[in-house]
XYZ file of C-alpha atoms in Angstrom:
316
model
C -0.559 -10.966 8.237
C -0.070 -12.471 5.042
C 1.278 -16.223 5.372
C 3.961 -15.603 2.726
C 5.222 -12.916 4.696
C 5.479 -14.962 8.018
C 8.866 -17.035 7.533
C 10.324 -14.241 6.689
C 9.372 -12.139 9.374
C 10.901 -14.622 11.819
C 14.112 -13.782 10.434
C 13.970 -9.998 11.330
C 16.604 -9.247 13.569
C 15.771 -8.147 17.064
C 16.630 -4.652 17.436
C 15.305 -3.973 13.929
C 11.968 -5.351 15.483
C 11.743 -4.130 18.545
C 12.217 -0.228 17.147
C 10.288 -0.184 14.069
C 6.861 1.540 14.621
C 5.141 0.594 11.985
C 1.609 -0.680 12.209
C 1.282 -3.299 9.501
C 2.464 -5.320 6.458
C 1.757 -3.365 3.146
C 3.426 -5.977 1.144
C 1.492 -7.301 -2.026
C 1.834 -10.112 -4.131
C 3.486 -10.095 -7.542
C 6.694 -7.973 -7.013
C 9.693 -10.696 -7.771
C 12.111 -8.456 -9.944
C 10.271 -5.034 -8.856
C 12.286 -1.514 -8.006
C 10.390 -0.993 -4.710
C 10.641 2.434 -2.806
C 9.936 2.197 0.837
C 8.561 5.219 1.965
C 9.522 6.205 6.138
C 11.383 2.851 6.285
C 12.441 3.269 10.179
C 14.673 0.416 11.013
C 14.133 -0.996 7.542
C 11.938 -4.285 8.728
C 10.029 -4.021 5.284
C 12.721 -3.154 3.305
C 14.630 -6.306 4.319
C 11.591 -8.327 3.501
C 10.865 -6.560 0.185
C 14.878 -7.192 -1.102
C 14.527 -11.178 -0.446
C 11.009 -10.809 -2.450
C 12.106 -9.080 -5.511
C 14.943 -11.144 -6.126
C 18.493 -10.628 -7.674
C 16.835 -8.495 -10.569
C 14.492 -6.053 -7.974
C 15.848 -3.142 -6.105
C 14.875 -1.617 -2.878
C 14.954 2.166 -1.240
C 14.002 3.046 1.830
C 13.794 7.112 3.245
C 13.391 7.929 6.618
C 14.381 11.244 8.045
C 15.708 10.358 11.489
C 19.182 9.601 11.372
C 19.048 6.769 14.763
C 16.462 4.614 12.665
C 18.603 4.385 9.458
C 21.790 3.544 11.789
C 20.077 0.562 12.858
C 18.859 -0.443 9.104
C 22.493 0.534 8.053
C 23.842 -1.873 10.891
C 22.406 -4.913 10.382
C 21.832 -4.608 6.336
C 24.437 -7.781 5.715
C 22.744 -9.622 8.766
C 19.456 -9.605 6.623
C 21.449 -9.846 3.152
C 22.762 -13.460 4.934
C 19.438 -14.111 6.028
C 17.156 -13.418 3.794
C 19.260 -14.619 1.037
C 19.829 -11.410 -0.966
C 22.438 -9.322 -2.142
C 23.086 -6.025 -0.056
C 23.969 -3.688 -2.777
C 20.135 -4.440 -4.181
C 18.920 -2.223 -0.932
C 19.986 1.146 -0.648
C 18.958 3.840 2.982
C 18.901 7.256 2.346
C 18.077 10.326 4.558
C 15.201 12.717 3.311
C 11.741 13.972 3.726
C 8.674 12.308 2.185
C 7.534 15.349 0.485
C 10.605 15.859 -0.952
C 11.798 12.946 -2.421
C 14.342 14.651 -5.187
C 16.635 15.748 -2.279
C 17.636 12.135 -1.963
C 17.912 11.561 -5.824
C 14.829 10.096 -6.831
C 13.867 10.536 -9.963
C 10.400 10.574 -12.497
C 9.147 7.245 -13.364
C 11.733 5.310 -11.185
C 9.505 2.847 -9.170
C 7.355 -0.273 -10.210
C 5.794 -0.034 -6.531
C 5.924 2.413 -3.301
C 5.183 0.802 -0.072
C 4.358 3.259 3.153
C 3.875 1.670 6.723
C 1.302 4.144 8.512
C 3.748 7.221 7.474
C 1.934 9.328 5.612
C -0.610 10.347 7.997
C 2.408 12.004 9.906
C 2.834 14.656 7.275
C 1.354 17.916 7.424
C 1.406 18.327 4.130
C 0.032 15.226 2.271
C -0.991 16.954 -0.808
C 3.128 16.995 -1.540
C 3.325 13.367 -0.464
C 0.831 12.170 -3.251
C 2.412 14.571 -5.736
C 6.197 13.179 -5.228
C 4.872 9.210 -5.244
C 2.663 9.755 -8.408
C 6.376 11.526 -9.974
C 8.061 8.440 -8.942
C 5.953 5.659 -10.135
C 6.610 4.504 -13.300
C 3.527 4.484 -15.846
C 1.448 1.277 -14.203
C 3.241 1.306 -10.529
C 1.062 0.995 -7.427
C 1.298 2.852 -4.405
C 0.447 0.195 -1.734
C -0.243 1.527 1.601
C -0.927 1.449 5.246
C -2.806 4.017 7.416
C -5.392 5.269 9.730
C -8.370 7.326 7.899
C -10.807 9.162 10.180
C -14.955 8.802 8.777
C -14.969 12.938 9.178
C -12.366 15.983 9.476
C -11.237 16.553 13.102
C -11.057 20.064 14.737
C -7.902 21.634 14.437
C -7.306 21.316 18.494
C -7.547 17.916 18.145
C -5.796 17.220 14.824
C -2.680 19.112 17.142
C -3.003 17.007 20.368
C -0.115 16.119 21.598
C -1.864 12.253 22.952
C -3.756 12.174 19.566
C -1.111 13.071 17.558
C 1.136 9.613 19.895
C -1.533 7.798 19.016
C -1.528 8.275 15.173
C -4.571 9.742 15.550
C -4.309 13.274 15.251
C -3.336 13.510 11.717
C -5.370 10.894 10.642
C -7.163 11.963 6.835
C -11.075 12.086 6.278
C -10.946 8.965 3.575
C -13.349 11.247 1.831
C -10.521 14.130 1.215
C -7.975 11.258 0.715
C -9.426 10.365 -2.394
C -10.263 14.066 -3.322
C -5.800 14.594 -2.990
C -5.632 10.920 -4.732
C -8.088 12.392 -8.083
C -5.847 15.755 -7.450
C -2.601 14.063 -8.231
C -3.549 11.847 -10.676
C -4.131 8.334 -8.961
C -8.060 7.882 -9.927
C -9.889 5.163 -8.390
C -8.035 4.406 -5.105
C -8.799 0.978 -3.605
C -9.171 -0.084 -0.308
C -7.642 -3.655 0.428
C -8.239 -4.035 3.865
C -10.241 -2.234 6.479
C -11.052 -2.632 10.066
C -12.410 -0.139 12.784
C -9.587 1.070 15.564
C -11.227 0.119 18.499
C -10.188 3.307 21.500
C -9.861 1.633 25.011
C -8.201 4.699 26.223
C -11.585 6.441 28.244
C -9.879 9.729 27.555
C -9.316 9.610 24.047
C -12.617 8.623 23.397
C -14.387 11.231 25.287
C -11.896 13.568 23.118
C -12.868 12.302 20.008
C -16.386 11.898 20.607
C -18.398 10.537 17.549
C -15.441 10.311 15.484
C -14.087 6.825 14.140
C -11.054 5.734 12.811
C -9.598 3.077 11.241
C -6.833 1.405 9.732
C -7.071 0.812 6.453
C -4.695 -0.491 2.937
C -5.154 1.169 0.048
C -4.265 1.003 -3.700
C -3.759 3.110 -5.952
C -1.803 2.460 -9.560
C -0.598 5.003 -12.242
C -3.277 4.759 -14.671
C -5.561 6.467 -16.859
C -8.321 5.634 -15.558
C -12.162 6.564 -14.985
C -13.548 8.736 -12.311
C -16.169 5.888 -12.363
C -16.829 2.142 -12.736
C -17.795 2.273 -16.634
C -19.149 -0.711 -18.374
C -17.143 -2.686 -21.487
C -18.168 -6.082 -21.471
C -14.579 -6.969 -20.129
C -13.920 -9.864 -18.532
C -10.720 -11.576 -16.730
C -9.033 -14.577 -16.132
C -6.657 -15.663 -13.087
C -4.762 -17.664 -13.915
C -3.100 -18.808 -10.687
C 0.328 -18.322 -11.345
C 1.226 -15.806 -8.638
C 2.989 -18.078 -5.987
C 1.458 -16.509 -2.847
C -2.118 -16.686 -4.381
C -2.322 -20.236 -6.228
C -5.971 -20.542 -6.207
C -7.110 -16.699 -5.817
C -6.621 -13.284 -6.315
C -7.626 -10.629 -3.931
C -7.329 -7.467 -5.787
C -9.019 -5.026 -3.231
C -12.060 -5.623 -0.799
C -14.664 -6.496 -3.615
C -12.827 -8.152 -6.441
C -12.076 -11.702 -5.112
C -10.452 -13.961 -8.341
C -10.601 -17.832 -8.232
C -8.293 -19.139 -10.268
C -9.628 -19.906 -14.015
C -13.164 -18.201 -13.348
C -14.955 -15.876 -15.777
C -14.853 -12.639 -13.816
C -16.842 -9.487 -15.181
C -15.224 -6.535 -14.765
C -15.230 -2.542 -15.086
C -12.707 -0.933 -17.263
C -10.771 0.325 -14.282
C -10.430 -3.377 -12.810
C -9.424 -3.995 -16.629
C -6.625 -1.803 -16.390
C -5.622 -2.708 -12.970
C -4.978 -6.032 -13.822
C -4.087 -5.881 -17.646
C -2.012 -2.926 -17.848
C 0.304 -3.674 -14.902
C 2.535 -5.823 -13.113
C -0.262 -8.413 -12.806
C -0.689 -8.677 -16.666
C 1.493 -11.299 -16.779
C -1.080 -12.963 -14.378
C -4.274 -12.550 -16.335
C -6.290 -13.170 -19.272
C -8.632 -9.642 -20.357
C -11.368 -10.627 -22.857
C -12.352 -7.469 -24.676
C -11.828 -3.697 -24.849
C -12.959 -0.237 -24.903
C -15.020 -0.028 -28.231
C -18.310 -0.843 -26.709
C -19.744 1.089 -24.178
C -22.824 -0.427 -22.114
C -23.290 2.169 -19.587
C -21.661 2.497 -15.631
C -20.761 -0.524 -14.041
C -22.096 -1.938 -10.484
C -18.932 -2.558 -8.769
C -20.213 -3.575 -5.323
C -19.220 -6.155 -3.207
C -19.467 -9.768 -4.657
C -20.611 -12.849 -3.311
C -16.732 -13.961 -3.647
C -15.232 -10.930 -1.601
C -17.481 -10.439 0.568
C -16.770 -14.166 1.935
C -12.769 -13.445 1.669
C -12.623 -9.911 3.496
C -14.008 -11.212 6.701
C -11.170 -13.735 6.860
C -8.673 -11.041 6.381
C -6.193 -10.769 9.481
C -6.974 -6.730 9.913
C -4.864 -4.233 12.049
C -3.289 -1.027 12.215
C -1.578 0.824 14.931
C-alpha cells in the first residue's frame, strides 16, 4: 500500500472496513482537484479516501448496484466528511450497473480519472464496461484499476464455478484479450503498474485450475491517441518532483521509473502519457513528433526494474 494512502486509511470507519471487498488500493498520485468516478464503490472505503485527496475543487462518484453496500456509504458519509476533512456534498452514491453507466446520469467526457477495486472482472460483459469508462473520461483521463488477469482463457465450466467464481477467479480475463477489448474501445497502450502472481493454497482449486495462473494486477490506461506501438521521436522528459506523494520519483507503470530532474528517453506514447495529461503540469517533454527514428525499445530499465520489486503487491 502506498504510504500516502496509510493515514488515511486509519481513519476508515469500522463497518465501512470490515464490509468492503475490495482487494486493493487503485489510488494514483496527482489527482488534487480531479472529478473521480469510483466504479463498484461497495461501502465507499475509496471513495472517502479519494474526496479528502482531490480537495475542495475535486468531486467524487461512486456506483454500486447493491442497495445494503451504498446504505452503509450513505450512513457514515459525514463521519468521513469530519474525518477526512472534506466537504460531503463533493461525494455523491448512486445505484446502477457498470455497463450502464447513463442510467445513473453520467455523462460523455465527465471524468478526469475512473478508479475500479477488482470489479470489473465480475461482469459478464466487459466489452460494455470498457465502452461506458472510455465515454466517460474526459479527453486525457486515466482509467486506474485493480484486478485479477488469468495467463490463458479458462473453460467455460470453470469460468461458471460457483468456488471459482467466490474466489474472483472464475471471471478472471486472459490479459491477452484484455488488451484486445482495451485497443477495441479506444484505450491503446494499456499499462500495467503493478503485478504479482496469486498464489492458490486451496488443494482443490488448484487441481481445478490446473496449469492456469492468475494474478492480480493494476493497470493504466488514459484517453489518448496513441500508437499501437512504442514509436521512436527523440523525446525526452523531465520530473520534476513536484507531485507531493512522489518527491524524488515517478513511477509511471512497471518500466518507466522517473528520478526527479533526470534526462529520461522516452516513446511517443510515454510522451503523451505524461505531457498531455494530468501529469503535464509535472513534467518537462523535450521534442515532438516531426522526426521519426524508427520503433522504440520500451523494456524494462535499470531504474524500474530496481523499484517494482519493492512494490507492496496484492490482490484478492
Amino acid at each position: 500500500m502506498p504510504e500516502f494512502l496509510r493515514p488515511l486509511l486509519a481513519n476508515i470507519h469500522e463497518e465501512v472496513a470490515s464490509r468492503f471487498y475490495g482487494c486493493g488500493t487503485p489510488i494514483p498520485q496527482a489527482i488534487e482537484g480531479a472529478s473521480v468516478l469510483d466504479l463498484g464503490c461497495g461501502t465507499g472505503r475509496d471513495c472517502f479516501i479519494l474526496a479528502s485527496l482531490v480537495g475542495p475543487s475535486g468531486k467524487v462518484v461512486g456506483i454500486d448496484m447493491t442497495d445494503s453496500q451504498l446504505e452503509v456509504a450513505h450512513k457514515h458519509l459525514d463521519y468521513h466528511a469530519e474525518k477526512l476533512n472534506f466537504p460531503s456534498s463533493q461525494l455523491e452514491f448512486k445505484k446502477a450497473f457498470i455497463e450502464d453507466l447513463g442510467s445513473a446520469g453520467l455523462q460523455d467526457n465527465q471524468f478526469d480519472l475512473v478508479i475500479s477495486n477488482c470489479v470489473i472482472n465480475l461482469s459478464p460483459q466487459k466489452e460494455k464496461v470498457m465502452a461506458e469508462i472510455f465515454r466517460v473520461l474526459k479527453p486525457g483521463g486515466e482509467l486506474y484499476f485493480s484486478d485479477v488477469f488469468s495467463d490463458r482463457r479458462l473453460p467455460k465450466e470453470l469460468s461458471q464455478e460457483p468456488v471459482l467464481v467466490g474466489e474472483c477467479l472464475g471471471e478472471a480475463l486472459y490479459a491477452e484479450d484484455f488488451r484486445r477489448i482495451c485497443e477495441q474501445v479506444g484505450f491503446k497502450d494499456p499499462r500495467v503498474v503493478e503485478s504479482s502472481e496469486i498464489q492458490l493454497f486451496d488443494r482443490r482449486i488448484r487441481e481445478q485450475v490446473s496449469g492456469v495462473h492468475f494474478y492480480s494486477k493494476t493497470y493504466r490506461c488514459f484517453k489518448l491517441e496513441l500508437e499501437d506501438r512504442c514509436e521512436d521521436y527523440g523525446q525526452v522528459a523531465y520530473y520534476q518532483g513536484s507531485i507531493p506523494e512522489s518527491p524524488d520519483e515517478f513511477l509511471l507503470d512497471d518500466h518507466h521509473l522517473f528520478p526527479k530532474n533526470y534526462p529520461f528517453l522516452v516513446c511517443g506514447n510515454t510522451a503523451a502519457m505524461l505531457g498531455e495529461t494530468r501529469f503535464k503540469k509535472h513534467f518537462k517533454i523535450v521534442g515532438d513528433r516531426s522526426t521519426h527514428f524508427g520503433l522504440f525499445d520500451c523494456g524494462p530499465s535499470s531504474l524500474s526494474q530496481s523499484a517494482s520489486g519493492s512494490l507492496n503487491l496484492g490482490c484478492c
